Amino acid sequence: MMPGMGMGMFEAGSSAHAQAFHRKGPENEIKLFVGGLAFKTQEHDMKTYFQQFGIVVDTIVMRERATKRGRGFGFVKMQFKDRQDAEVNKIKLLKINQDSQQGHYINEKRVDVKSADDYVKPANPEQKAQFNNPAGPNPMINDQGMLQTGDKAFDQ
């Protein structure tokens, strides 16, 4: 299977595939959280959209285990020529997200794109997640380092 199709050696949307997104990648790679996805969104939809900005290495749409229905969010890994190019493009992608006139749209639905590079899983439950994000802490991550979606929190 080709990189960027959300599969690799993992089943798309599987917990093993999701855990692979937590591993630190090369310095020319960025990871993005994509929230507000339409439930019908597939990995190839995200790849098709994001490849206009750079090389899409991998995508994942998070799914309900029982039904395999999308949970409305996913992640994208992208690579650029070097670390500086990666940073410039990450800033560009985040600025598009903040632009009320432009924004990011996948399957005709506006989505919320945030950096996922800055999340550091706490070493222990009492330790809060650390962020190095110029835009501030990720509002999708609560004080316990849990991904907050609607009224549910999911362990990273």
GROMACS .gro file of N, CA, C and O in nm, residues 7-96:
model
  360
    7MET      N    1  -0.264   0.335   0.562
    7MET     CA    2  -0.258   0.193   0.590
    7MET      C    3  -0.119   0.153   0.636
    7MET      O    4  -0.100   0.122   0.749
    8GLY      N    5  -0.020   0.156   0.545
    8GLY     CA    6   0.112   0.109   0.582
    8GLY      C    7   0.101  -0.035   0.630
    8GLY      O    8   0.042  -0.118   0.565
    9MET      N    9   0.157  -0.062   0.750
    9MET     CA   10   0.147  -0.196   0.803
    9MET      C   11   0.034  -0.210   0.905
    9MET      O   12   0.021  -0.310   0.970
   10PHE      N   13  -0.050  -0.107   0.916
   10PHE     CA   14  -0.160  -0.107   1.012
   10PHE      C   15  -0.292  -0.097   0.939
   10PHE      O   16  -0.301  -0.037   0.832
   11GLU      N   17  -0.397  -0.150   0.999
   11GLU     CA   18  -0.532  -0.130   0.947
   11GLU      C   19  -0.569   0.016   0.968
   11GLU      O   20  -0.547   0.072   1.076
   12ALA      N   21  -0.627   0.080   0.865
   12ALA     CA   22  -0.664   0.221   0.876
   12ALA      C   23  -0.756   0.242   0.995
   12ALA      O   24  -0.852   0.170   1.014
   13GLY      N   25  -0.723   0.342   1.077
   13GLY     CA   26  -0.806   0.376   1.192
   13GLY      C   27  -0.785   0.286   1.311
   13GLY      O   28  -0.848   0.304   1.414
   14SER      N   29  -0.695   0.188   1.303
   14SER     CA   30  -0.671   0.097   1.415
   14SER      C   31  -0.594   0.168   1.525
   14SER      O   32  -0.530   0.270   1.502
   15SER      N   33  -0.598   0.112   1.645
   15SER     CA   34  -0.525   0.175   1.755
   15SER      C   35  -0.375   0.168   1.730
   15SER      O   36  -0.302   0.259   1.767
   16ALA      N   37  -0.326   0.061   1.667
   16ALA     CA   38  -0.182   0.052   1.635
   16ALA      C   39  -0.143   0.161   1.536
   16ALA      O   40  -0.038   0.223   1.549
   17HIS      N   41  -0.228   0.187   1.439
   17HIS     CA   42  -0.202   0.291   1.342
   17HIS      C   43  -0.202   0.427   1.411
   17HIS      O   44  -0.116   0.511   1.388
   18ALA      N   45  -0.297   0.449   1.502
   18ALA     CA   46  -0.303   0.575   1.577
   18ALA      C   47  -0.179   0.593   1.663
   18ALA      O   48  -0.124   0.703   1.671
   19GLN      N   49  -0.132   0.487   1.726
   19GLN     CA   50  -0.011   0.496   1.810
   19GLN      C   51   0.111   0.533   1.727
   19GLN      O   52   0.201   0.601   1.776
   20ALA      N   53   0.115   0.490   1.601
   20ALA     CA   54   0.228   0.524   1.514
   20ALA      C   55   0.240   0.675   1.494
   20ALA      O   56   0.349   0.726   1.472
   21PHE      N   57   0.129   0.746   1.505
   21PHE     CA   58   0.132   0.891   1.490
   21PHE      C   59   0.197   0.960   1.609
   21PHE      O   60   0.236   1.076   1.601
   22HIS      N   61   0.213   0.891   1.722
   22HIS     CA   62   0.277   0.949   1.840
   22HIS      C   63   0.429   0.943   1.832
   22HIS      O   64   0.497   1.012   1.905
   23ARG      N   65   0.481   0.858   1.745
   23ARG     CA   66   0.626   0.846   1.734
   23ARG      C   67   0.684   0.971   1.667
   23ARG      O   68   0.628   1.024   1.573
   24LYS      N   69   0.796   1.014   1.719
   24LYS     CA   70   0.863   1.131   1.662
   24LYS      C   71   0.916   1.095   1.523
   24LYS      O   72   0.980   0.994   1.504
   25GLY      N   73   0.887   1.181   1.429
   25GLY     CA   74   0.932   1.160   1.292
   25GLY      C   75   1.057   1.241   1.264
   25GLY      O   76   1.112   1.308   1.352
   26PRO      N   77   1.101   1.239   1.140
   26PRO     CA   78   1.218   1.319   1.102
   26PRO      C   79   1.189   1.469   1.119
   26PRO      O   80   1.074   1.511   1.124
   27GLU      N   81   1.293   1.550   1.128
   27GLU     CA   82   1.275   1.693   1.155
   27GLU      C   83   1.208   1.768   1.040
   27GLU      O   84   1.159   1.878   1.059
   28ASN      N   85   1.200   1.707   0.923
   28ASN     CA   86   1.133   1.771   0.809
   28ASN      C   87   0.987   1.727   0.798
   28ASN      O   88   0.921   1.752   0.698
   29GLU      N   89   0.934   1.664   0.903
   29GLU     CA   90   0.798   1.613   0.902
   29GLU      C   91   0.711   1.691   1.001
   29GLU      O   92   0.757   1.726   1.110
   30ILE      N   93   0.587   1.716   0.963
   30ILE     CA   94   0.490   1.777   1.054
   30ILE      C   95   0.371   1.684   1.069
   30ILE      O   96   0.342   1.604   0.980
   31LYS      N   97   0.304   1.695   1.184
   31LYS     CA   98   0.182   1.618   1.210
   31LYS      C   99   0.072   1.718   1.237
   31LYS      O  100   0.090   1.814   1.311
   32LEU      N  101  -0.044   1.694   1.176
   32LEU     CA  102  -0.157   1.783   1.192
   32LEU      C  103  -0.278   1.706   1.244
   32LEU      O  104  -0.305   1.594   1.202
   33PHE      N  105  -0.349   1.768   1.335
   33PHE     CA  106  -0.479   1.721   1.382
   33PHE      C  107  -0.583   1.784   1.290
   33PHE      O  108  -0.574   1.904   1.261
   34VAL      N  109  -0.679   1.707   1.243
   34VAL     CA  110  -0.785   1.759   1.158
   34VAL      C  111  -0.918   1.724   1.224
   34VAL      O  112  -0.956   1.607   1.231
   35GLY      N  113  -0.987   1.826   1.276
   35GLY     CA  114  -1.114   1.805   1.345
   35GLY      C  115  -1.231   1.855   1.263
   35GLY      O  116  -1.214   1.934   1.170
   36GLY      N  117  -1.348   1.806   1.294
   36GLY     CA  118  -1.469   1.848   1.224
   36GLY      C  119  -1.490   1.779   1.091
   36GLY      O  120  -1.563   1.828   1.006
   37LEU      N  121  -1.426   1.662   1.072
   37LEU     CA  122  -1.443   1.589   0.947
   37LEU      C  123  -1.586   1.537   0.934
   37LEU      O  124  -1.648   1.497   1.033
   38ALA      N  125  -1.635   1.533   0.811
   38ALA     CA  126  -1.763   1.467   0.785
   38ALA      C  127  -1.744   1.319   0.816
   38ALA      O  128  -1.636   1.263   0.796
   39PHE      N  129  -1.848   1.255   0.867
   39PHE     CA  130  -1.837   1.114   0.904
   39PHE      C  131  -1.802   1.024   0.786
   39PHE      O  132  -1.745   0.918   0.803
   40LYS      N  133  -1.832   1.068   0.665
   40LYS     CA  134  -1.802   0.989   0.545
   40LYS      C  135  -1.657   1.002   0.499
   40LYS      O  136  -1.613   0.931   0.410
   41THR      N  137  -1.580   1.093   0.559
   41THR     CA  138  -1.443   1.120   0.515
   41THR      C  139  -1.355   0.996   0.530
   41THR      O  140  -1.357   0.928   0.631
   42GLN      N  141  -1.278   0.970   0.426
   42GLN     CA  142  -1.184   0.858   0.422
   42GLN      C  143  -1.041   0.913   0.418
   42GLN      O  144  -1.020   1.031   0.390
   43GLU      N  145  -0.945   0.825   0.442
   43GLU     CA  146  -0.804   0.865   0.440
   43GLU      C  147  -0.766   0.929   0.306
   43GLU      O  148  -0.694   1.029   0.303
   44HIS      N  149  -0.814   0.872   0.195
   44HIS     CA  150  -0.777   0.927   0.064
   44HIS      C  151  -0.833   1.068   0.043
   44HIS      O  152  -0.774   1.147  -0.030
   45ASP      N  153  -0.946   1.102   0.108
   45ASP     CA  154  -1.000   1.238   0.098
   45ASP      C  155  -0.903   1.338   0.162
   45ASP      O  156  -0.878   1.446   0.108
   46MET      N  157  -0.848   1.300   0.278
   46MET     CA  158  -0.753   1.388   0.346
   46MET      C  159  -0.624   1.398   0.264
   46MET      O  160  -0.568   1.507   0.251
   47LYS      N  161  -0.578   1.287   0.211
   47LYS     CA  162  -0.456   1.290   0.130
   47LYS      C  163  -0.475   1.381   0.009
   47LYS      O  164  -0.389   1.465  -0.020
   48THR      N  165  -0.587   1.365  -0.059
   48THR     CA  166  -0.614   1.447  -0.178
   48THR      C  167  -0.611   1.596  -0.144
   48THR      O  168  -0.554   1.676  -0.217
   49TYR      N  169  -0.671   1.633  -0.032
   49TYR     CA  170  -0.673   1.775   0.006
   49TYR      C  171  -0.534   1.824   0.043
   49TYR      O  172  -0.487   1.928  -0.007
   50PHE      N  173  -0.464   1.754   0.131
   50PHE     CA  174  -0.338   1.806   0.186
   50PHE      C  175  -0.220   1.797   0.091
   50PHE      O  176  -0.121   1.867   0.109
   51GLN      N  177  -0.227   1.713  -0.013
   51GLN     CA  178  -0.112   1.702  -0.103
   51GLN      C  179  -0.088   1.828  -0.184
   51GLN      O  180   0.021   1.846  -0.238
   52GLN      N  181  -0.182   1.920  -0.185
   52GLN     CA  182  -0.158   2.049  -0.251
   52GLN      C  183  -0.056   2.134  -0.174
   52GLN      O  184   0.001   2.227  -0.227
   53PHE      N  185  -0.031   2.097  -0.046
   53PHE     CA  186   0.060   2.174   0.039
   53PHE      C  187   0.197   2.108   0.055
   53PHE      O  188   0.290   2.170   0.104
   54GLY      N  189   0.210   1.981   0.020
   54GLY     CA  190   0.337   1.910   0.036
   54GLY      C  191   0.316   1.760   0.022
   54GLY      O  192   0.209   1.714  -0.019
   55ILE      N  193   0.419   1.685   0.056
   55ILE     CA  194   0.413   1.539   0.044
   55ILE      C  195   0.339   1.483   0.165
   55ILE      O  196   0.380   1.503   0.279
   56VAL      N  197   0.230   1.412   0.138
   56VAL     CA  198   0.153   1.348   0.244
   56VAL      C  199   0.211   1.209   0.265
   56VAL      O  200   0.208   1.125   0.176
   57VAL      N  201   0.265   1.187   0.385
   57VAL     CA  202   0.328   1.059   0.419
   57VAL      C  203   0.225   0.958   0.468
   57VAL      O  204   0.230   0.841   0.435
   58ASP      N  205   0.129   1.006   0.548
   58ASP     CA  206   0.029   0.916   0.605
   58ASP      C  207  -0.091   0.997   0.650
   58ASP      O  208  -0.081   1.115   0.680
   59THR      N  209  -0.207   0.933   0.651
   59THR     CA  210  -0.329   0.992   0.703
   59THR      C  211  -0.403   0.886   0.784
   59THR      O  212  -0.386   0.766   0.759
   60ILE      N  213  -0.482   0.931   0.878
   60ILE     CA  214  -0.566   0.840   0.954
   60ILE      C  215  -0.694   0.913   0.991
   60ILE      O  216  -0.690   1.028   1.032
   61VAL      N  217  -0.806   0.846   0.971
   61VAL     CA  218  -0.935   0.892   1.020
   61VAL      C  219  -0.968   0.803   1.138
   61VAL      O  220  -0.967   0.681   1.126
   62MET      N  221  -0.992   0.864   1.252
   62MET     CA  222  -1.023   0.786   1.372
   62MET      C  223  -1.166   0.735   1.360
   62MET      O  224  -1.256   0.808   1.319
   63ARG      N  225  -1.185   0.607   1.395
   63ARG     CA  226  -1.314   0.540   1.376
   63ARG      C  227  -1.362   0.472   1.503
   63ARG      O  228  -1.282   0.434   1.587
   64GLU      N  229  -1.494   0.456   1.513
   64GLU     CA  230  -1.553   0.377   1.620
   64GLU      C  231  -1.515   0.232   1.596
   64GLU      O  232  -1.523   0.183   1.483
   65ARG      N  233  -1.472   0.163   1.700
   65ARG     CA  234  -1.429   0.024   1.684
   65ARG      C  235  -1.541  -0.066   1.633
   65ARG      O  236  -1.521  -0.146   1.543
   66ALA      N  237  -1.658  -0.055   1.692
   66ALA     CA  238  -1.768  -0.147   1.658
   66ALA      C  239  -1.825  -0.122   1.520
   66ALA      O  240  -1.849  -0.216   1.444
   67THR      N  241  -1.845   0.004   1.483
   67THR     CA  242  -1.914   0.035   1.358
   67THR      C  243  -1.821   0.075   1.244
   67THR      O  244  -1.863   0.081   1.129
   68LYS      N  245  -1.695   0.109   1.276
   68LYS     CA  246  -1.597   0.160   1.179
   68LYS      C  247  -1.637   0.296   1.121
   68LYS      O  248  -1.580   0.343   1.024
   69ARG      N  249  -1.738   0.361   1.182
   69ARG     CA  250  -1.781   0.493   1.139
   69ARG      C  251  -1.679   0.596   1.187
   69ARG      O  252  -1.627   0.588   1.298
   70GLY      N  253  -1.650   0.695   1.103
   70GLY     CA  254  -1.559   0.801   1.140
   70GLY      C  255  -1.606   0.874   1.264
   70GLY      O  256  -1.726   0.893   1.283
   71ARG      N  257  -1.510   0.914   1.348
   71ARG     CA  258  -1.543   0.987   1.471
   71ARG      C  259  -1.535   1.138   1.453
   71ARG      O  260  -1.549   1.213   1.548
   72GLY      N  261  -1.508   1.183   1.331
   72GLY     CA  262  -1.508   1.326   1.304
   72GLY      C  263  -1.372   1.393   1.314
   72GLY      O  264  -1.364   1.515   1.305
   73PHE      N  265  -1.266   1.314   1.334
   73PHE     CA  266  -1.133   1.374   1.337
   73PHE      C  267  -1.030   1.274   1.288
   73PHE      O  268  -1.056   1.154   1.278
   74GLY      N  269  -0.913   1.326   1.256
   74GLY     CA  270  -0.805   1.241   1.208
   74GLY      C  271  -0.673   1.316   1.217
   74GLY      O  272  -0.665   1.426   1.273
   75PHE      N  273  -0.570   1.255   1.159
   75PHE     CA  274  -0.436   1.311   1.163
   75PHE      C  275  -0.370   1.296   1.027
   75PHE      O  276  -0.400   1.203   0.953
   76VAL      N  277  -0.278   1.388   0.997
   76VAL     CA  278  -0.202   1.387   0.871
   76VAL      C  279  -0.055   1.405   0.904
   76VAL      O  280  -0.020   1.488   0.988
   77LYS      N  281   0.031   1.327   0.839
   77LYS     CA  282   0.176   1.348   0.846
   77LYS      C  283   0.221   1.397   0.709
   77LYS      O  284   0.185   1.339   0.607
   78MET      N  285   0.301   1.505   0.711
   78MET     CA  286   0.352   1.561   0.587
   78MET      C  287   0.503   1.581   0.597
   78MET      O  288   0.554   1.607   0.706
   79GLN      N  289   0.571   1.568   0.483
   79GLN     CA  290   0.716   1.592   0.481
   79GLN      C  291   0.749   1.702   0.382
   79GLN      O  292   0.682   1.719   0.280
   80PHE      N  293   0.857   1.774   0.416
   80PHE     CA  294   0.906   1.884   0.334
   80PHE      C  295   1.056   1.867   0.316
   80PHE      O  296   1.117   1.777   0.375
   81LYS      N  297   1.119   1.956   0.238
   81LYS     CA  298   1.260   1.936   0.204
   81LYS      C  299   1.354   1.943   0.324
   81LYS      O  300   1.454   1.875   0.328
   82ASP      N  301   1.321   2.027   0.424
   82ASP     CA  302   1.404   2.036   0.544
   82ASP      C  303   1.320   2.091   0.659
   82ASP      O  304   1.201   2.120   0.642
   83ARG      N  305   1.382   2.106   0.775
   83ARG     CA  306   1.312   2.151   0.895
   83ARG      C  307   1.252   2.290   0.878
   83ARG      O  308   1.139   2.317   0.918
   84GLN      N  309   1.329   2.380   0.819
   84GLN     CA  310   1.282   2.517   0.799
   84GLN      C  311   1.159   2.519   0.707
   84GLN      O  312   1.061   2.589   0.736
   85ASP      N  313   1.163   2.444   0.599
   85ASP     CA  314   1.050   2.438   0.506
   85ASP      C  315   0.927   2.378   0.576
   85ASP      O  316   0.814   2.423   0.554
   86ALA      N  317   0.950   2.280   0.662
   86ALA     CA  318   0.840   2.219   0.738
   86ALA      C  319   0.775   2.323   0.829
   86ALA      O  320   0.652   2.333   0.836
   87GLU      N  321   0.855   2.402   0.899
   87GLU     CA  322   0.802   2.505   0.990
   87GLU      C  323   0.725   2.613   0.913
   87GLU      O  324   0.617   2.654   0.955
   88VAL      N  325   0.781   2.658   0.800
   88VAL     CA  326   0.715   2.760   0.719
   88VAL      C  327   0.579   2.710   0.671
   88VAL      O  328   0.479   2.780   0.678
   89ASN      N  329   0.575   2.585   0.624
   89ASN     CA  330   0.450   2.530   0.573
   89ASN      C  331   0.349   2.502   0.684
   89ASN      O  332   0.229   2.517   0.664
   90LYS      N  333   0.397   2.463   0.802
   90LYS     CA  334   0.305   2.443   0.914
   90LYS      C  335   0.238   2.576   0.950
   90LYS      O  336   0.116   2.581   0.968
   91ILE      N  337   0.316   2.682   0.957
   91ILE     CA  338   0.261   2.814   0.988
   91ILE      C  339   0.159   2.854   0.881
   91ILE      O  340   0.051   2.905   0.911
   92LYS      N  341   0.192   2.828   0.755
   92LYS     CA  342   0.101   2.860   0.645
   92LYS      C  343  -0.031   2.785   0.659
   92LYS      O  344  -0.139   2.843   0.647
   93LEU      N  345  -0.023   2.655   0.689
   93LEU     CA  346  -0.144   2.573   0.706
   93LEU      C  347  -0.229   2.621   0.824
   93LEU      O  348  -0.352   2.626   0.816
   94LEU      N  349  -0.164   2.658   0.933
   94LEU     CA  350  -0.237   2.706   1.051
   94LEU      C  351  -0.300   2.843   1.025
   94LEU      O  352  -0.409   2.872   1.075
   95LYS      N  353  -0.233   2.928   0.947
   95LYS     CA  354  -0.289   3.059   0.913
   95LYS      C  355  -0.413   3.044   0.825
   95LYS      O  356  -0.510   3.117   0.842
   96ILE      N  357  -0.408   2.951   0.730
   96ILE     CA  358  -0.525   2.926   0.646
   96ILE      C  359  -0.643   2.884   0.734
   96ILE      O  360  -0.756   2.926   0.713
   0.00000   0.00000   0.00000
